[in-house]
CSV table of C-alpha atoms and ligand atoms in Angstrom, one decimal:
chain,number,residue,atom,x,y,z
S,262,MET,CA,-153.3,-119.9,213.0
S,263,THR,CA,-155.2,-118.9,216.0
S,264,GLN,CA,-155.3,-120.2,219.6
S,265,GLU,CA,-158.7,-121.6,218.8
S,266,LYS,CA,-157.5,-123.5,215.8
S,267,TRP,CA,-154.6,-124.9,217.8
S,268,GLY,CA,-157.1,-126.0,220.4
S,269,GLN,CA,-158.8,-128.1,217.7
S,270,LEU,CA,-155.6,-129.4,216.2
S,271,LYS,CA,-154.4,-130.4,219.6
S,272,ILE,CA,-157.3,-132.8,220.0
S,273,GLY,CA,-156.3,-134.3,216.6
S,274,LEU,CA,-152.9,-135.1,218.1
S,275,LEU,CA,-154.5,-137.2,220.8
S,276,LYS,CA,-155.0,-140.0,218.4
S,277,THR,CA,-151.5,-139.9,217.0
S,278,VAL,CA,-149.5,-139.7,220.3
S,279,GLY,CA,-151.8,-141.6,222.7
S,280,GLN,CA,-153.5,-140.5,225.8
S,281,ASN,CA,-150.5,-140.6,228.1
S,282,ASN,CA,-148.2,-138.7,225.9
S,283,TYR,CA,-151.0,-136.3,225.1
S,284,THR,CA,-151.7,-135.4,228.7
S,285,THR,CA,-148.1,-135.1,229.6
S,286,TRP,CA,-146.6,-133.4,226.6
S,287,ILE,CA,-149.1,-132.0,224.3
S,288,GLU,CA,-151.9,-130.7,226.5
S,289,PRO,CA,-149.7,-128.2,228.3
S,290,LEU,CA,-148.4,-126.6,225.1
S,291,GLU,CA,-149.8,-123.1,224.4
S,292,PHE,CA,-149.7,-121.6,220.9
S,293,GLU,CA,-148.1,-118.2,221.0
S,294,HIS,CA,-147.7,-117.0,217.4
S,295,LEU,CA,-146.8,-117.9,213.9
S,296,GLN,CA,-144.2,-115.7,212.2
S,297,ASP,CA,-142.2,-116.2,209.1
S,298,GLY,CA,-143.1,-119.9,208.9
S,299,VAL,CA,-142.1,-120.5,212.6
S,300,ALA,CA,-144.8,-121.6,215.0
S,301,VAL,CA,-143.9,-120.7,218.6
S,302,PHE,CA,-145.3,-122.6,221.5
S,303,SER,CA,-144.9,-121.8,225.2
S,304,VAL,CA,-144.0,-124.6,227.6
S,305,PRO,CA,-143.8,-124.7,231.3
S,306,THR,CA,-140.2,-125.9,231.6
S,307,ASN,CA,-137.1,-126.1,229.5
S,308,PHE,CA,-137.0,-129.8,230.0
S,309,MET,CA,-140.4,-130.1,228.5
S,310,GLY,CA,-139.5,-127.9,225.6
S,311,ASN,CA,-136.5,-130.1,224.8
S,312,TYR,CA,-138.5,-133.3,225.1
S,313,VAL,CA,-141.4,-132.2,222.9
S,314,SER,CA,-139.0,-130.7,220.4
S,315,GLN,CA,-137.1,-134.0,220.1
S,316,ASN,CA,-140.1,-136.3,220.2
S,317,PHE,CA,-143.2,-134.6,218.9
S,318,ALA,CA,-142.0,-131.6,216.7
S,319,ASP,CA,-142.6,-133.7,213.5
S,320,VAL,CA,-146.1,-134.7,214.3
S,321,ILE,CA,-147.0,-131.2,215.4
S,322,LEU,CA,-145.5,-129.8,212.2
S,323,TYR,CA,-147.4,-132.4,210.1
S,324,GLU,CA,-150.7,-131.6,211.9
S,325,LEU,CA,-150.3,-127.9,211.4
S,326,ASN,CA,-149.5,-128.2,207.7
S,327,THR,CA,-152.3,-130.7,207.1
S,328,ALA,CA,-154.7,-128.1,208.6
S,329,GLY,CA,-153.5,-125.6,206.1
S,330,ALA,CA,-151.1,-123.5,208.1
S,331,ASN,CA,-147.8,-122.8,206.3
S,332,VAL,CA,-145.3,-123.8,208.9
S,333,GLN,CA,-141.7,-124.7,208.3
S,334,ARG,CA,-140.6,-125.1,211.8
S,335,VAL,CA,-141.9,-125.3,215.4
S,336,THR,CA,-140.1,-124.0,218.5
S,337,PHE,CA,-140.9,-124.2,222.1
S,338,ARG,CA,-139.9,-121.7,224.8
S,339,VAL,CA,-140.6,-121.2,228.4
S,340,SER,CA,-143.1,-118.4,228.8
S,341,ALA,CA,-142.5,-115.5,231.2
S,342,ASN,CA,-145.5,-116.4,233.3
S,343,SER,CA,-144.8,-120.1,233.3
S,344,THR,CA,-144.7,-121.9,236.6
S,345,ALA,CA,-141.5,-123.6,235.7
S,346,ASN,CA,-138.4,-122.6,237.6
S,347,PRO,CA,-140.5,-120.3,239.8
S,348,SER,CA,-138.6,-117.7,241.8
S,349,PRO,CA,-138.6,-118.3,245.5
S,350,ARG,CA,-142.0,-118.1,246.9
S,351,PRO,CA,-143.2,-118.9,250.4
S,352,VAL,CA,-144.3,-122.5,251.0
S,353,PRO,CA,-145.3,-121.8,254.6
S,354,GLU,CA,-145.9,-125.3,255.9
S,355,ALA,CA,-143.6,-127.0,253.5
S,356,SER,CA,-141.7,-129.4,255.7
S,357,LYS,CA,-139.5,-132.3,254.9
S,358,ALA,CA,-142.3,-134.6,256.0
S,359,ALA,CA,-144.7,-132.9,253.6
S,360,ALA,CA,-142.1,-133.2,250.9
S,361,ARG,CA,-141.6,-136.8,251.5
S,362,ALA,CA,-145.3,-137.4,251.5
S,363,THR,CA,-145.6,-136.0,248.1
S,364,GLU,CA,-147.5,-138.5,245.9
S,365,PRO,CA,-145.3,-140.1,243.5
S,366,THR,CA,-146.1,-139.3,239.9
S,367,ALA,CA,-144.7,-140.4,236.6
S,368,SER,CA,-145.5,-137.1,234.9
S,369,PRO,CA,-142.2,-135.4,234.1
S,370,ARG,CA,-143.8,-132.0,234.5
S,371,ASP,CA,-144.8,-132.7,238.0
S,372,ALA,CA,-141.6,-134.5,238.7
S,373,LEU,CA,-139.6,-131.4,237.9
S,374,GLN,CA,-141.4,-129.6,240.7
S,375,ALA,CA,-141.1,-132.7,242.9
S,376,ALA,CA,-140.3,-131.6,246.4
S,377,PRO,CA,-141.4,-128.2,247.5
S,378,LEU,CA,-138.6,-126.0,248.8
S,379,ASP,CA,-139.0,-124.6,252.2
S,380,SER,CA,-138.9,-120.8,251.9
S,381,ARG,CA,-137.2,-120.6,255.3
S,382,PHE,CA,-134.2,-122.6,254.2
S,383,THR,CA,-132.1,-119.9,252.5
S,384,PHE,CA,-128.4,-119.0,252.8
S,385,ASP,CA,-129.4,-115.8,254.6
S,386,ALA,CA,-131.1,-117.8,257.3
S,387,PHE,CA,-128.2,-120.2,257.7
S,388,VAL,CA,-125.9,-119.4,260.6
S,389,VAL,CA,-122.3,-120.3,259.9
S,390,GLY,CA,-119.9,-121.5,262.6
S,391,LYS,CA,-116.8,-123.6,262.9
S,392,PRO,CA,-118.7,-126.9,262.6
S,393,ASN,CA,-120.4,-126.1,259.4
S,394,GLU,CA,-118.2,-123.6,257.7
S,395,LEU,CA,-116.7,-125.9,255.1
S,396,ALA,CA,-120.1,-127.4,254.1
S,397,HIS,CA,-121.5,-123.9,253.9
S,398,ALA,CA,-118.6,-122.7,251.7
S,399,ALA,CA,-118.9,-125.7,249.4
S,400,ALA,CA,-122.7,-125.2,249.1
S,401,ARG,CA,-122.2,-121.5,248.3
S,402,ARG,CA,-119.7,-122.4,245.6
S,403,VAL,CA,-122.1,-124.8,243.9
S,404,SER,CA,-125.0,-122.4,244.2
S,405,GLU,CA,-123.1,-120.0,242.0
S,406,GLY,CA,-123.8,-122.3,239.1
S,407,GLY,CA,-120.4,-121.8,237.6
S,408,PRO,CA,-118.3,-124.5,235.9
S,409,VAL,CA,-118.7,-127.8,237.7
S,410,THR,CA,-115.5,-128.2,239.7
S,411,PHE,CA,-116.4,-131.0,242.1
S,412,ASN,CA,-118.9,-133.6,241.3
S,413,PRO,CA,-120.8,-134.7,243.3
S,414,LEU,CA,-120.9,-132.5,246.3
S,415,VAL,CA,-121.7,-134.8,249.2
S,416,LEU,CA,-122.9,-133.2,252.5
S,417,TYR,CA,-123.2,-135.5,255.4
S,418,GLY,CA,-123.8,-135.2,259.1
S,419,GLY,CA,-126.0,-136.2,262.0
S,420,VAL,CA,-129.7,-135.5,262.4
S,421,GLY,CA,-130.8,-131.9,262.3
S,422,LEU,CA,-127.5,-130.3,261.5
S,423,GLY,CA,-128.7,-128.4,258.4
S,424,LYS,CA,-128.1,-130.7,255.4
S,425,THR,CA,-131.6,-130.2,254.0
S,426,HIS,CA,-131.4,-126.5,254.8
S,427,LEU,CA,-128.2,-126.1,252.8
S,428,MET,CA,-129.6,-128.1,249.8
S,429,HIS,CA,-132.7,-126.0,249.7
S,430,ALA,CA,-130.6,-122.9,249.9
S,431,ILE,CA,-128.5,-124.0,246.9
S,432,ALA,CA,-131.7,-124.6,245.0
S,433,TRP,CA,-133.1,-121.2,245.8
S,434,GLU,CA,-129.9,-119.5,244.9
S,435,LEU,CA,-129.6,-121.4,241.6
S,436,ARG,CA,-133.2,-120.5,240.7
S,437,LYS,CA,-132.3,-116.9,241.3
S,438,ARG,CA,-129.0,-116.8,239.6
S,439,LYS,CA,-129.6,-119.3,236.8
S,440,PRO,CA,-133.3,-119.6,236.2
S,441,GLU,CA,-132.7,-121.3,232.9
S,442,LEU,CA,-131.2,-124.4,234.7
S,443,ASN,CA,-133.4,-127.4,235.5
S,444,VAL,CA,-132.8,-127.9,239.1
S,445,LEU,CA,-134.3,-131.0,240.5
S,446,TYR,CA,-134.4,-131.5,244.3
S,447,LEU,CA,-135.9,-134.6,245.8
S,448,SER,CA,-135.4,-137.1,248.6
S,449,ALA,CA,-133.9,-140.5,247.9
S,450,GLU,CA,-137.2,-141.9,249.0
S,451,GLN,CA,-139.0,-139.9,246.2
S,452,PHE,CA,-136.4,-141.0,243.7
S,453,MET,CA,-137.3,-144.6,244.6
S,454,TYR,CA,-141.1,-144.0,244.4
S,455,ARG,CA,-140.7,-142.4,241.0
S,456,PHE,CA,-138.6,-145.3,239.9
S,457,VAL,CA,-141.0,-147.9,241.1
S,458,GLN,CA,-143.9,-146.1,239.6
S,459,ALA,CA,-142.2,-145.8,236.3
S,460,LEU,CA,-141.5,-149.5,236.3
S,461,ARG,CA,-145.1,-150.3,237.2
S,462,GLU,CA,-146.5,-148.0,234.5
S,463,ARG,CA,-143.9,-149.1,232.0
S,464,LYS,CA,-142.6,-145.6,231.6
S,465,MET,CA,-139.0,-146.2,232.2
S,466,MET,CA,-138.1,-144.2,229.1
S,467,ASP,CA,-139.8,-141.2,230.5
S,468,PHE,CA,-138.1,-141.7,233.8
S,469,LYS,CA,-134.7,-142.0,232.2
S,470,VAL,CA,-135.2,-139.0,230.0
S,471,LEU,CA,-136.4,-136.9,232.9
S,472,PHE,CA,-133.5,-137.6,235.2
S,473,ARG,CA,-130.9,-137.4,232.4
S,474,SER,CA,-132.2,-134.0,231.3
S,475,VAL,CA,-131.8,-132.1,234.6
S,476,ASP,CA,-128.9,-129.6,235.0
S,477,VAL,CA,-128.6,-130.0,238.7
S,478,LEU,CA,-129.7,-133.1,240.5
S,479,MET,CA,-130.1,-132.9,244.3
S,480,VAL,CA,-130.9,-136.1,246.2
S,481,ASP,CA,-131.4,-135.7,250.0
S,482,ASP,CA,-130.9,-138.5,252.5
S,483,VAL,CA,-129.3,-140.9,250.0
S,484,GLN,CA,-128.8,-143.5,252.7
S,485,PHE,CA,-132.4,-144.4,252.2
S,486,ILE,CA,-131.6,-146.3,249.0
S,487,ALA,CA,-129.1,-148.6,250.8
S,488,GLY,CA,-130.2,-152.2,250.5
S,489,LYS,CA,-132.7,-151.4,247.7
S,490,ASP,CA,-130.9,-153.0,244.9
S,491,SER,CA,-132.7,-152.0,241.8
S,492,THR,CA,-133.2,-148.4,243.0
S,493,GLN,CA,-129.4,-148.2,243.6
S,494,GLU,CA,-128.7,-149.6,240.2
S,495,GLU,CA,-130.9,-147.0,238.6
S,496,PHE,CA,-129.4,-144.3,240.7
S,497,PHE,CA,-126.0,-145.4,239.7
S,498,HIS,CA,-126.8,-145.1,236.0
S,499,THR,CA,-128.5,-141.8,236.4
S,500,PHE,CA,-125.5,-140.6,238.4
S,501,ASN,CA,-123.1,-141.7,235.7
S,502,ALA,CA,-125.1,-140.2,232.9
S,503,LEU,CA,-125.3,-136.8,234.5
S,504,VAL,CA,-121.6,-136.8,235.5
S,505,ASP,CA,-120.7,-137.7,231.9
S,506,GLN,CA,-122.7,-134.7,230.8
S,507,ASN,CA,-120.9,-132.6,233.4
S,508,LYS,CA,-124.1,-131.9,235.2
S,509,GLN,CA,-123.9,-131.0,238.9
S,510,ILE,CA,-125.0,-133.5,241.5
S,511,ILE,CA,-125.5,-132.7,245.1
S,512,ILE,CA,-126.2,-135.5,247.6
S,513,SER,CA,-126.8,-135.6,251.3
S,514,ALA,CA,-126.4,-138.5,253.7
S,515,ASP,CA,-126.6,-139.0,257.4
S,516,ARG,CA,-123.0,-140.5,257.5
S,517,ALA,CA,-119.9,-140.6,255.3
S,518,PRO,CA,-120.6,-142.6,252.1
S,519,GLY,CA,-118.1,-145.2,253.0
S,520,GLU,CA,-120.0,-145.9,256.2
S,521,ILE,CA,-123.4,-146.4,254.7
S,522,LYS,CA,-124.1,-150.1,255.1
S,523,GLU,CA,-125.7,-152.0,252.2
S,524,LEU,CA,-124.8,-149.2,249.8
S,525,GLU,CA,-123.1,-150.9,246.9
S,526,ASP,CA,-119.4,-150.3,246.6
S,527,ARG,CA,-119.6,-148.8,243.1
S,528,VAL,CA,-122.2,-146.3,244.4
S,529,LYS,CA,-120.0,-145.5,247.4
S,530,SER,CA,-117.0,-145.0,245.3
S,531,ARG,CA,-118.9,-142.7,242.9
S,532,LEU,CA,-120.0,-140.6,245.8
S,533,GLN,CA,-116.5,-140.4,247.1
S,534,CYS,CA,-115.2,-139.1,243.8
S,535,GLY,CA,-116.3,-135.5,244.4
S,536,LEU,CA,-116.1,-133.3,247.4
S,537,VAL,CA,-117.3,-134.9,250.6
S,538,VAL,CA,-117.8,-132.5,253.5
S,539,ASP,CA,-119.3,-133.1,256.8
S,540,LEU,CA,-121.4,-131.0,259.1
S,541,HIS,CA,-120.0,-131.5,262.6
S,542,PRO,CA,-122.2,-131.5,265.6
S,543,THR,CA,-123.0,-127.9,266.6
S,544,ASP,CA,-120.9,-126.3,269.3
S,545,TYR,CA,-122.0,-123.9,271.9
S,546,GLU,CA,-121.2,-120.7,269.8
S,547,LEU,CA,-123.1,-122.0,266.8
S,548,ARG,CA,-126.1,-123.0,268.9
S,549,LEU,CA,-126.1,-119.5,270.5
S,550,GLY,CA,-125.8,-117.9,267.1
S,551,ILE,CA,-128.7,-119.9,265.8
S,552,LEU,CA,-130.8,-119.1,268.8
S,553,GLN,CA,-130.1,-115.4,268.4
S,554,ALA,CA,-131.0,-115.5,264.8
S,555,LYS,CA,-134.3,-117.3,265.5
S,556,VAL,CA,-135.2,-114.8,268.3
S,557,GLN,CA,-135.0,-112.0,265.7
S,558,GLN,CA,-137.7,-113.9,263.7
S,559,TYR,CA,-139.8,-114.4,266.8
S,560,ARG,CA,-139.8,-110.7,267.6
S,561,ASP,CA,-142.3,-110.1,264.8
S,562,ALA,CA,-144.5,-113.0,265.7
S,563,TYR,CA,-144.6,-112.1,269.4
S,564,PRO,CA,-144.2,-108.4,269.8
S,565,GLY,CA,-143.3,-107.4,273.3
S,566,LEU,CA,-141.9,-110.7,274.3
S,567,GLU,CA,-138.2,-110.6,275.2
S,568,ILE,CA,-135.8,-113.3,276.1
S,569,SER,CA,-132.6,-112.6,278.0
S,570,ASN,CA,-129.2,-113.5,276.8
S,571,GLY,CA,-128.9,-115.6,280.0
S,572,VAL,CA,-131.7,-117.8,278.9
S,573,LEU,CA,-130.3,-118.2,275.4
S,574,GLU,CA,-126.9,-119.1,276.8
S,575,PHE,CA,-128.6,-121.6,279.1
S,576,LEU,CA,-130.4,-123.2,276.1
S,577,ALA,CA,-127.2,-123.3,274.0
S,578,GLN,CA,-125.4,-125.0,276.9
S,579,ARG,CA,-128.0,-127.5,277.8
S,580,ILE,CA,-129.8,-128.5,274.6
S,581,SER,CA,-128.3,-131.2,272.4
S,582,THR,CA,-126.5,-130.6,269.2
S,583,ASN,CA,-129.6,-131.2,267.0
S,584,VAL,CA,-130.7,-127.8,265.7
S,585,ARG,CA,-134.3,-129.0,265.2
S,586,VAL,CA,-134.6,-129.7,268.9
S,587,LEU,CA,-133.1,-126.3,269.7
S,588,GLU,CA,-135.6,-124.5,267.4
S,589,GLY,CA,-138.5,-126.5,268.8
S,590,ALA,CA,-137.5,-125.5,272.3
S,591,LEU,CA,-137.5,-121.8,271.4
S,592,THR,CA,-140.8,-122.1,269.6
S,593,ARG,CA,-142.4,-123.7,272.6
S,594,LEU,CA,-140.9,-121.1,274.9
S,595,PHE,CA,-142.3,-118.2,273.0
S,596,ALA,CA,-145.7,-119.8,272.5
S,597,PHE,CA,-146.0,-120.8,276.2
S,598,ALA,CA,-144.9,-117.4,277.4
S,599,SER,CA,-147.4,-115.6,275.2
S,600,LEU,CA,-150.2,-117.9,276.3
S,601,VAL,CA,-149.6,-117.6,280.0
S,602,GLY,CA,-148.7,-113.9,279.7
S,603,ARG,CA,-145.4,-114.3,281.5
S,604,GLU,CA,-142.0,-113.1,280.6
S,605,ILE,CA,-139.4,-115.6,279.5
S,606,ASP,CA,-137.1,-116.0,282.5
S,607,MET,CA,-135.1,-119.0,283.8
S,608,GLU,CA,-138.0,-120.2,285.8
S,609,LEU,CA,-140.4,-120.3,282.9
S,610,THR,CA,-137.7,-121.9,280.8
S,611,GLN,CA,-137.2,-124.7,283.3
S,612,ASP,CA,-140.9,-125.3,283.7
S,613,CYS,CA,-141.7,-125.2,280.0
S,614,LEU,CA,-138.8,-127.2,278.8
S,615,ALA,CA,-138.4,-129.7,281.6
S,616,ASP,CA,-138.8,-132.7,279.3
S,617,VAL,CA,-136.5,-131.4,276.5
S,618,LEU,CA,-133.8,-130.5,279.1
S,619,ARG,CA,-134.1,-133.9,280.6
S,620,ALA,CA,-133.9,-135.7,277.3
S,621,SER,CA,-130.9,-133.8,276.1
S,622,GLU,CA,-129.1,-134.0,279.4
S,623,ARG,CA,-125.5,-134.3,278.9
S,624,LYS,CA,-123.9,-137.6,279.6
S,625,ILE,CA,-121.0,-135.8,281.0
S,626,THR,CA,-120.3,-136.8,284.6
S,627,VAL,CA,-118.8,-134.8,287.4
S,628,GLU,CA,-116.1,-137.4,287.7
S,629,GLU,CA,-115.2,-137.0,284.0
S,630,ILE,CA,-115.0,-133.2,284.5
S,631,GLN,CA,-112.7,-133.7,287.5
S,632,ARG,CA,-110.4,-136.0,285.6
S,633,LYS,CA,-110.2,-133.6,282.6
S,634,VAL,CA,-109.6,-130.6,284.8
S,635,SER,CA,-106.8,-132.3,286.8
S,636,ASP,CA,-105.1,-133.5,283.6
S,637,TYR,CA,-105.4,-130.0,282.1
S,638,TYR,CA,-103.8,-128.3,285.2
S,639,ASN,CA,-101.4,-131.1,285.7
S,640,ILE,CA,-102.5,-131.9,289.2
S,641,ARG,CA,-103.7,-135.1,290.8
S,642,LEU,CA,-107.4,-136.0,290.9
S,643,SER,CA,-107.2,-136.3,294.7
S,644,ASP,CA,-106.0,-132.7,294.9
S,645,ILE,CA,-109.2,-131.5,293.2
S,646,ILE,CA,-111.4,-133.5,295.5
S,647,GLY,CA,-109.3,-133.3,298.6
S,648,PRO,CA,-109.3,-130.6,301.3
S,649,LYS,CA,-106.1,-128.6,300.3
S,650,ARG,CA,-106.8,-124.9,300.0
S,651,LEU,CA,-103.6,-124.0,298.0
S,652,ARG,CA,-104.5,-121.7,295.2
S,653,SER,CA,-102.9,-124.0,292.7
S,654,TYR,CA,-105.6,-126.6,293.7
S,655,ALA,CA,-108.4,-124.2,294.6
S,656,ARG,CA,-108.7,-122.5,291.2
S,657,PRO,CA,-108.8,-125.8,289.2
S,658,ARG,CA,-111.3,-127.1,291.7
S,659,GLN,CA,-113.5,-124.0,291.1
S,660,VAL,CA,-113.2,-124.4,287.4
S,661,ALA,CA,-114.3,-128.1,287.8
S,662,MET,CA,-117.3,-127.0,289.9
S,663,TYR,CA,-118.3,-124.4,287.4
S,664,LEU,CA,-118.1,-126.9,284.6
S,665,ALA,CA,-120.1,-129.4,286.6
S,666,LYS,CA,-122.8,-126.9,287.1
S,667,GLN,CA,-122.9,-125.9,283.5
S,668,LEU,CA,-122.5,-129.3,281.9
S,669,THR,CA,-124.4,-131.6,284.2
S,670,SER,CA,-127.8,-131.5,285.7
S,671,ARG,CA,-126.5,-132.1,289.2
S,672,SER,CA,-127.7,-129.8,291.9
S,673,LEU,CA,-125.2,-127.8,294.0
S,674,PRO,CA,-125.4,-130.1,297.0
S,675,GLU,CA,-124.9,-133.1,294.7
S,676,ILE,CA,-121.8,-131.5,293.2
S,677,GLY,CA,-120.6,-130.6,296.7
S,678,ARG,CA,-120.8,-134.2,297.7
S,679,ARG,CA,-118.7,-135.3,294.8
S,680,PHE,CA,-116.1,-132.7,295.7
S,681,GLY,CA,-115.1,-134.4,299.0
S,682,GLY,CA,-118.4,-133.7,300.7
S,683,ARG,CA,-118.2,-129.9,300.5
S,684,ASP,CA,-121.2,-127.7,301.3
S,685,HIS,CA,-123.4,-126.4,298.5
S,686,THR,CA,-122.5,-122.8,299.4
S,687,THR,CA,-118.8,-123.6,298.7
S,688,VAL,CA,-119.8,-124.8,295.2
S,689,MET,CA,-122.0,-121.8,294.7
S,690,HIS,CA,-119.1,-119.5,295.7
S,691,GLY,CA,-116.8,-121.4,293.3
S,692,VAL,CA,-119.2,-121.2,290.4
S,693,LYS,CA,-119.7,-117.4,291.0
S,694,ARG,CA,-116.0,-116.8,291.3
S,695,ILE,CA,-115.3,-118.4,287.9
S,696,GLU,CA,-118.1,-116.5,286.3
S,697,GLU,CA,-116.5,-113.3,287.5
S,698,LEU,CA,-113.0,-114.3,286.6
S,699,LYS,CA,-114.1,-115.3,283.1
S,700,VAL,CA,-114.9,-111.7,282.4
S,701,ILE,CA,-111.7,-110.1,283.7
S,702,ASP,CA,-109.2,-112.9,283.2
S,703,GLY,CA,-108.6,-114.0,279.7
S,704,GLN,CA,-106.6,-117.0,280.7
S,705,ILE,CA,-109.4,-118.4,282.9
S,706,ALA,CA,-111.9,-117.8,280.1
S,707,GLU,CA,-109.7,-119.7,277.7
S,708,ASP,CA,-109.1,-122.6,280.1
S,709,VAL,CA,-112.8,-123.0,280.7
S,710,GLU,CA,-113.5,-122.8,277.0
S,711,ILE,CA,-110.9,-125.4,276.1
S,712,LEU,CA,-112.1,-127.7,278.8
S,713,ARG,CA,-115.7,-127.4,277.8
S,714,ARG,CA,-114.9,-128.2,274.2
S,715,ALA,CA,-112.9,-131.2,275.2
S,716,LEU,CA,-115.7,-132.4,277.4
S,717,GLU,CA,-118.4,-131.9,274.8
S,718,ALA,CA,-116.4,-133.5,272.0
D,161,ATP,N1,-126.6,-123.4,260.7
D,161,ATP,C1,-128.0,-123.3,260.8
D,161,ATP,N2,-128.5,-122.1,260.8
D,161,ATP,C2,-129.9,-121.9,260.9
D,161,ATP,N3,-130.7,-123.0,261.0
D,161,ATP,C3,-130.3,-124.2,261.0
D,161,ATP,C4,-128.8,-124.5,260.9
D,161,ATP,N4,-128.6,-125.8,260.9
D,161,ATP,C5,-129.8,-126.3,261.0
D,161,ATP,N5,-130.8,-125.4,261.0
D,161,ATP,C6,-132.3,-125.6,261.2
D,161,ATP,O1,-132.5,-126.9,261.8
D,161,ATP,C7,-133.5,-127.6,261.3
D,161,ATP,C8,-133.1,-129.0,260.9
D,161,ATP,O2,-132.2,-128.8,259.7
D,161,ATP,P1,-132.2,-129.8,258.5
D,161,ATP,O3,-133.6,-130.3,258.2
D,161,ATP,O4,-131.5,-129.1,257.4
D,161,ATP,O5,-131.3,-131.0,259.1
D,161,ATP,P2,-130.8,-132.3,258.4
D,161,ATP,O6,-129.4,-132.3,258.6
D,161,ATP,O7,-131.3,-132.4,257.0
D,161,ATP,O8,-131.5,-133.4,259.3
D,161,ATP,P3,-132.0,-134.9,258.9
D,161,ATP,O9,-130.8,-135.7,259.3
D,161,ATP,O10,-133.1,-135.1,259.9
D,161,ATP,O11,-132.4,-135.0,257.5
D,161,ATP,C9,-134.1,-126.7,260.2
D,161,ATP,O12,-135.2,-126.0,260.6
D,161,ATP,C10,-132.9,-125.8,259.8
D,161,ATP,O13,-133.4,-124.6,259.3
């Protein structure tokens, strides 16, 4: 048996198995060698090897023997230079949008490489803080590929909080640690496209076989299938089949499964069976950590451009919880500064990000701050606003002024007006005083922190 001979034989199989099966399953087979009556073929993926072995081994064996080769058995294995289960490689522009736009295809080979993984979404690049530590720990655990302990793992949370990032990170890690596993990552939207396409092309068997043969199934943004009855139904069966086989399932959603409207109860309850963890809105520290990590990356792209901690702190304070917006702001800042050849200071930041800052303006009002602060220090609201200069009122008043400056977009004179018509220099003095005290007085620093958290919650 030679490669050439196999090439001719292969064509003979076209008639036996039909064009579709031929293109999908037979065409990609490569003959490796024949030894001791065993013909070895290389295949691009494990899944394909299993499928061909179960469905076409007989016809291949028959064809080989008819052509005069003395073969008792055929085997299929993933070749070393196969593209299946590739190790992480950069997909520079791979974005979620691009992944979602991937053409649906019914070919199981393509399907296994469905959505490209973003090379930037690794565990190394994921900044961990209080709001996401549980989700991160669960993702890490699943990425070890050990025995399945919770199934499914459901990660949920608001827009841009890192769900997709964590899912890609799991997929990268699994590919590294367990390259033999078939890890299939796709959005719920892609799941639906594939399902519809399979229905249209009457290839439901292929579809079922494909989805039931993965070792780890990851479906992003599952809320997408809510209200889409037949897709939900198929998802439900796929889900059950995989859980029965003890295969890991990882799901993301924009809210808790129980709160996804028009998601069938049986699907909801399946999702709730495993470990459901949420990614909380980012807090100030996490935002600052993420910004600092991103700045490291920008240093290479924009050598010589520096950004002060003050600007980073300002961004972490003022930009909403959505990390995508935060990243976008930083990118714009670096690009803008390098274009106009200016250093990144507060003025440039305000100019360049005026719209972002306006859009993510906090809804926190000065009045709210005054109320929270007076409750916290156990004094009356009128004492914060009123003229009394007693220290027990003056300090909380300064804290409130400081928070008003940090958490609202009010100018100093506007803040002054809301504090019983005080002058803007008084507000400025108060803000400065708290800034100084925060450094030397742990109690004040803690008070400010607790209040800020309470106001941002
Ligand atoms: N903790 C984090 N550390 C580093 N980067 C993060 C973190 N959280 C989110 N990001 C970044 O924020 C961006 C948005 O994250 P991602 O796409 O994972 O959000 P999502 O929760 O899936 O949002 P959506 O609801 O839109 O699907 C990505 O570029 C991601 O790398």
